[in-house]
Amino acid sequence: MFGTSRNNISPQLQKLIDILSKVQGLGPKSARRAVLQLLKKRDVLLAPLIDAMQAAHDEVCTCGICGNLDTSDPCAVCSNETRDHNVLCVIADVADLWAFERSGGFRGQYHVLGGLLNALDGISPSDLRIPQLIERIENGKINEVILALSATIDGQSTTHYLAEVLENKGVKVTRLSHGLPIGGELDHIDDGTLMAALKARREV
Ligand SMILES: [Zn+2]
């Protein structure tokens, strides 16, 4: 009947839409469209998606060293002996690691913070993988730490905080050049710009 508050979507479908709506970047509208697409293409989309999600759930873990997501711990980057283990690139999220790896121009190690400092949201150093970073630098053979955080307010305040904390740790601390767009997330920057910012990095 028109005029009632019930939308007549079955509870199973509504549940799926509600869950997908919570994914960052998808709202209820996109979630509804995605669900319809999946159901229209059961064999080519829905069934393989179920399998892929189950595999990701069962097999992907967080690397205990760098915070990367992989099917092995340590991850493929940390356990690759041909990479430079003296240079450490500090990034906010795994998406940034993917951006650097896509560009193919960085052969060092990473450290994923898991976010950025934000006083308003109550995100403090202990909420991020900053204690692990300090421990890694104190115990490792790292010569240079590259702070590759976004040019957003949170990115800049995290960079300043880390530069201070790392000041007397006996490592060279650099940051990406200001070629990055202000407010830009690393993940959205094209490979060429990201590599130029990396090459033109300067000491903090
Ligand atoms: Zn790792």
Short mmCIF file of C-alpha atoms and ligand atoms in Angstrom, two decimals:
data_model
loop_
_atom_site.label_atom_id
_atom_site.label_comp_id
_atom_site.label_asym_id
_atom_site.label_seq_id
_atom_site.Cartn_x
_atom_site.Cartn_y
_atom_site.Cartn_z
CA MET A 1 0.00 0.00 0.00
CA PHE A 2 1.22 3.52 -0.76
CA GLY A 3 1.67 5.87 2.11
CA THR A 4 2.92 3.32 4.62
CA SER A 5 6.37 3.64 6.12
CA ARG A 6 7.36 0.09 5.16
CA ASN A 7 9.53 -0.11 2.08
CA ASN A 8 8.71 -3.76 1.35
CA ILE A 9 12.33 -4.65 0.85
CA SER A 10 12.93 -8.08 2.33
CA PRO A 11 14.85 -8.11 5.62
CA GLN A 12 17.72 -10.08 4.00
CA LEU A 13 18.17 -7.48 1.28
CA GLN A 14 17.78 -4.59 3.70
CA LYS A 15 20.45 -6.10 5.92
CA LEU A 16 22.84 -6.37 2.98
CA ILE A 17 22.10 -2.79 1.93
CA ASP A 18 22.61 -1.55 5.51
CA ILE A 19 25.99 -3.29 5.79
CA LEU A 20 27.23 -2.03 2.42
CA SER A 21 26.06 1.51 3.29
CA LYS A 22 28.59 1.52 6.11
CA VAL A 23 31.50 1.08 3.69
CA GLN A 24 33.34 4.38 3.33
CA GLY A 25 32.52 5.92 -0.03
CA LEU A 26 29.22 4.09 -0.41
CA GLY A 27 25.97 5.60 0.81
CA PRO A 28 22.53 3.95 0.94
CA LYS A 29 21.89 4.85 -2.71
CA SER A 30 25.10 3.27 -3.99
CA ALA A 31 24.57 0.30 -1.70
CA ARG A 32 21.08 -0.33 -3.12
CA ARG A 33 22.43 -0.14 -6.67
CA ALA A 34 25.31 -2.48 -5.83
CA VAL A 35 22.96 -5.03 -4.27
CA LEU A 36 20.72 -4.99 -7.35
CA GLN A 37 23.73 -5.42 -9.63
CA LEU A 38 24.99 -8.34 -7.56
CA LEU A 39 21.63 -10.09 -7.64
CA LYS A 40 21.19 -9.55 -11.36
CA LYS A 41 24.60 -11.09 -11.97
CA ARG A 42 24.57 -13.91 -9.46
CA ASP A 43 26.98 -16.18 -11.29
CA VAL A 44 29.53 -13.66 -12.54
CA LEU A 45 29.46 -11.23 -9.58
CA LEU A 46 27.68 -12.44 -6.46
CA ALA A 47 29.09 -15.98 -6.20
CA PRO A 48 32.74 -15.00 -6.92
CA LEU A 49 32.38 -12.07 -4.48
CA ILE A 50 31.23 -14.40 -1.70
CA ASP A 51 34.25 -16.65 -2.33
CA ALA A 52 36.69 -13.73 -2.53
CA MET A 53 35.35 -12.16 0.68
CA GLN A 54 35.51 -15.45 2.53
CA ALA A 55 39.11 -15.96 1.37
CA ALA A 56 40.05 -12.41 2.39
CA HIS A 57 38.42 -12.94 5.79
CA ASP A 58 40.20 -16.26 6.37
CA GLU A 59 43.61 -15.59 4.86
CA VAL A 60 44.50 -11.90 5.04
CA CYS A 61 46.26 -10.71 8.18
CA THR A 62 48.07 -7.60 9.40
CA CYS A 63 51.88 -7.74 9.17
CA GLY A 64 53.30 -7.60 12.69
CA ILE A 65 56.27 -5.54 11.49
CA CYS A 66 54.87 -2.88 9.15
CA GLY A 67 51.06 -3.06 9.44
CA ASN A 68 50.55 -4.04 5.80
CA LEU A 69 47.72 -6.43 4.84
CA ASP A 70 48.88 -9.69 3.29
CA THR A 71 48.37 -13.45 3.43
CA SER A 72 51.70 -13.88 5.25
CA ASP A 73 53.18 -12.35 8.40
CA PRO A 74 55.79 -10.88 7.89
CA CYS A 75 54.33 -9.56 4.64
CA ALA A 76 55.89 -9.91 1.19
CA VAL A 77 57.50 -6.44 1.42
CA CYS A 78 59.08 -7.01 4.86
CA SER A 79 60.41 -10.44 3.93
CA ASN A 80 61.84 -9.37 0.55
CA GLU A 81 65.62 -9.39 1.01
CA THR A 82 66.24 -7.54 -2.26
CA ARG A 83 64.56 -4.41 -0.88
CA ASP A 84 66.42 -1.70 1.01
CA HIS A 85 65.95 -2.35 4.73
CA ASN A 86 67.69 0.90 5.73
CA VAL A 87 65.01 3.26 4.43
CA LEU A 88 61.61 3.38 6.10
CA CYS A 89 58.61 5.14 4.56
CA VAL A 90 55.96 6.12 7.14
CA ILE A 91 52.42 6.21 5.74
CA ALA A 92 48.91 6.61 7.16
CA ASP A 93 47.17 3.65 5.55
CA VAL A 94 47.67 0.53 3.46
CA ALA A 95 46.11 2.44 0.53
CA ASP A 96 49.21 4.67 0.57
CA LEU A 97 51.47 1.61 0.49
CA TRP A 98 49.55 0.43 -2.56
CA ALA A 99 50.02 3.87 -4.16
CA PHE A 100 53.81 3.69 -3.67
CA GLU A 101 53.96 0.11 -4.92
CA ARG A 102 51.88 0.98 -8.00
CA SER A 103 54.33 3.74 -8.86
CA GLY A 104 57.15 1.20 -8.64
CA GLY A 105 59.68 3.83 -7.63
CA PHE A 106 60.26 2.95 -3.98
CA ARG A 107 62.27 -0.09 -2.90
CA GLY A 108 62.54 0.48 0.84
CA GLN A 109 60.38 -0.62 3.77
CA TYR A 110 57.09 0.79 5.05
CA HIS A 111 55.47 1.53 8.37
CA VAL A 112 51.68 1.90 8.33
CA LEU A 113 50.42 4.15 11.14
CA GLY A 114 46.77 3.15 10.76
CA GLY A 115 45.54 6.75 10.62
CA LEU A 116 46.61 10.27 11.53
CA LEU A 117 46.67 12.22 14.78
CA ASN A 118 43.49 14.20 15.38
CA ALA A 119 42.87 15.95 18.69
CA LEU A 120 39.17 16.56 17.97
CA ASP A 121 38.49 12.90 17.24
CA GLY A 122 40.66 11.91 20.20
CA ILE A 123 43.24 10.04 18.08
CA SER A 124 46.48 10.14 20.06
CA PRO A 125 49.91 8.57 19.35
CA SER A 126 49.04 5.39 21.26
CA ASP A 127 45.98 4.86 19.01
CA LEU A 128 48.31 4.67 16.01
CA ARG A 129 51.29 2.37 15.41
CA ILE A 130 53.66 5.08 16.64
CA PRO A 131 55.10 3.17 19.65
CA GLN A 132 55.90 0.29 17.24
CA LEU A 133 57.57 2.79 14.88
CA ILE A 134 59.83 4.12 17.63
CA GLU A 135 60.71 0.59 18.74
CA ARG A 136 61.49 -0.37 15.15
CA ILE A 137 63.83 2.58 14.73
CA GLU A 138 65.55 1.99 18.07
CA ASN A 139 66.09 -1.72 17.40
CA GLY A 140 66.66 -1.71 13.66
CA LYS A 141 69.32 -0.65 11.21
CA ILE A 142 67.31 2.18 9.70
CA ASN A 143 69.24 5.19 8.37
CA GLU A 144 66.43 7.28 6.94
CA VAL A 145 62.76 7.75 7.86
CA ILE A 146 60.60 9.31 5.14
CA LEU A 147 57.42 10.90 6.52
CA ALA A 148 55.05 10.39 3.58
CA LEU A 149 51.84 11.76 5.07
CA SER A 150 49.17 13.75 3.26
CA ALA A 151 49.23 17.54 3.01
CA THR A 152 46.02 17.73 5.07
CA ILE A 153 45.92 19.40 8.50
CA ASP A 154 46.02 16.00 10.24
CA GLY A 155 48.85 14.84 7.98
CA GLN A 156 50.91 17.93 8.73
CA SER A 157 50.38 17.79 12.48
CA THR A 158 51.34 14.09 12.48
CA THR A 159 54.47 14.90 10.46
CA HIS A 160 55.45 17.62 12.98
CA TYR A 161 54.82 15.32 15.92
CA LEU A 162 56.90 12.48 14.43
CA ALA A 163 59.71 14.84 13.41
CA GLU A 164 60.01 15.94 17.05
CA VAL A 165 59.80 12.43 18.47
CA LEU A 166 62.44 11.12 16.04
CA GLU A 167 64.78 14.08 16.42
CA ASN A 168 67.33 12.36 18.67
CA LYS A 169 67.02 8.80 17.41
CA GLY A 170 70.11 8.96 15.20
CA VAL A 171 68.20 8.70 11.91
CA LYS A 172 67.83 11.13 9.04
CA VAL A 173 64.20 12.29 8.93
CA THR A 174 62.82 13.54 5.62
CA ARG A 175 59.39 14.46 4.30
CA LEU A 176 57.84 14.51 0.85
CA SER A 177 58.36 17.74 -1.08
CA HIS A 178 55.63 20.36 -1.26
CA GLY A 179 54.79 19.29 -4.80
CA LEU A 180 51.81 17.52 -3.27
CA PRO A 181 48.44 19.23 -3.62
CA ILE A 182 47.30 20.81 -0.35
CA GLY A 183 44.69 18.65 1.30
CA GLY A 184 45.50 15.83 -1.10
CA GLU A 185 45.39 12.23 0.01
CA LEU A 186 48.39 10.25 -1.27
CA ASP A 187 46.13 7.57 -2.69
CA HIS A 188 44.55 10.06 -5.11
CA ILE A 189 47.79 11.46 -6.46
CA ASP A 190 49.08 10.21 -9.81
CA ASP A 191 52.20 8.03 -9.77
CA GLY A 192 54.44 10.63 -11.43
CA THR A 193 53.61 13.34 -8.87
CA LEU A 194 54.07 10.91 -6.00
CA MET A 195 57.50 9.81 -7.25
CA ALA A 196 58.55 13.43 -7.90
CA ALA A 197 57.56 14.31 -4.32
CA LEU A 198 59.55 11.32 -3.07
CA LYS A 199 62.67 12.16 -5.11
CA ALA A 200 62.54 15.82 -4.05
CA ARG A 201 62.11 14.93 -0.36
CA ARG A 202 63.93 17.15 2.07
CA GLU A 203 65.22 16.87 5.57
CA VAL A 204 62.78 17.97 8.28
ZN ZN B 1 55.30 -6.00 6.56
#
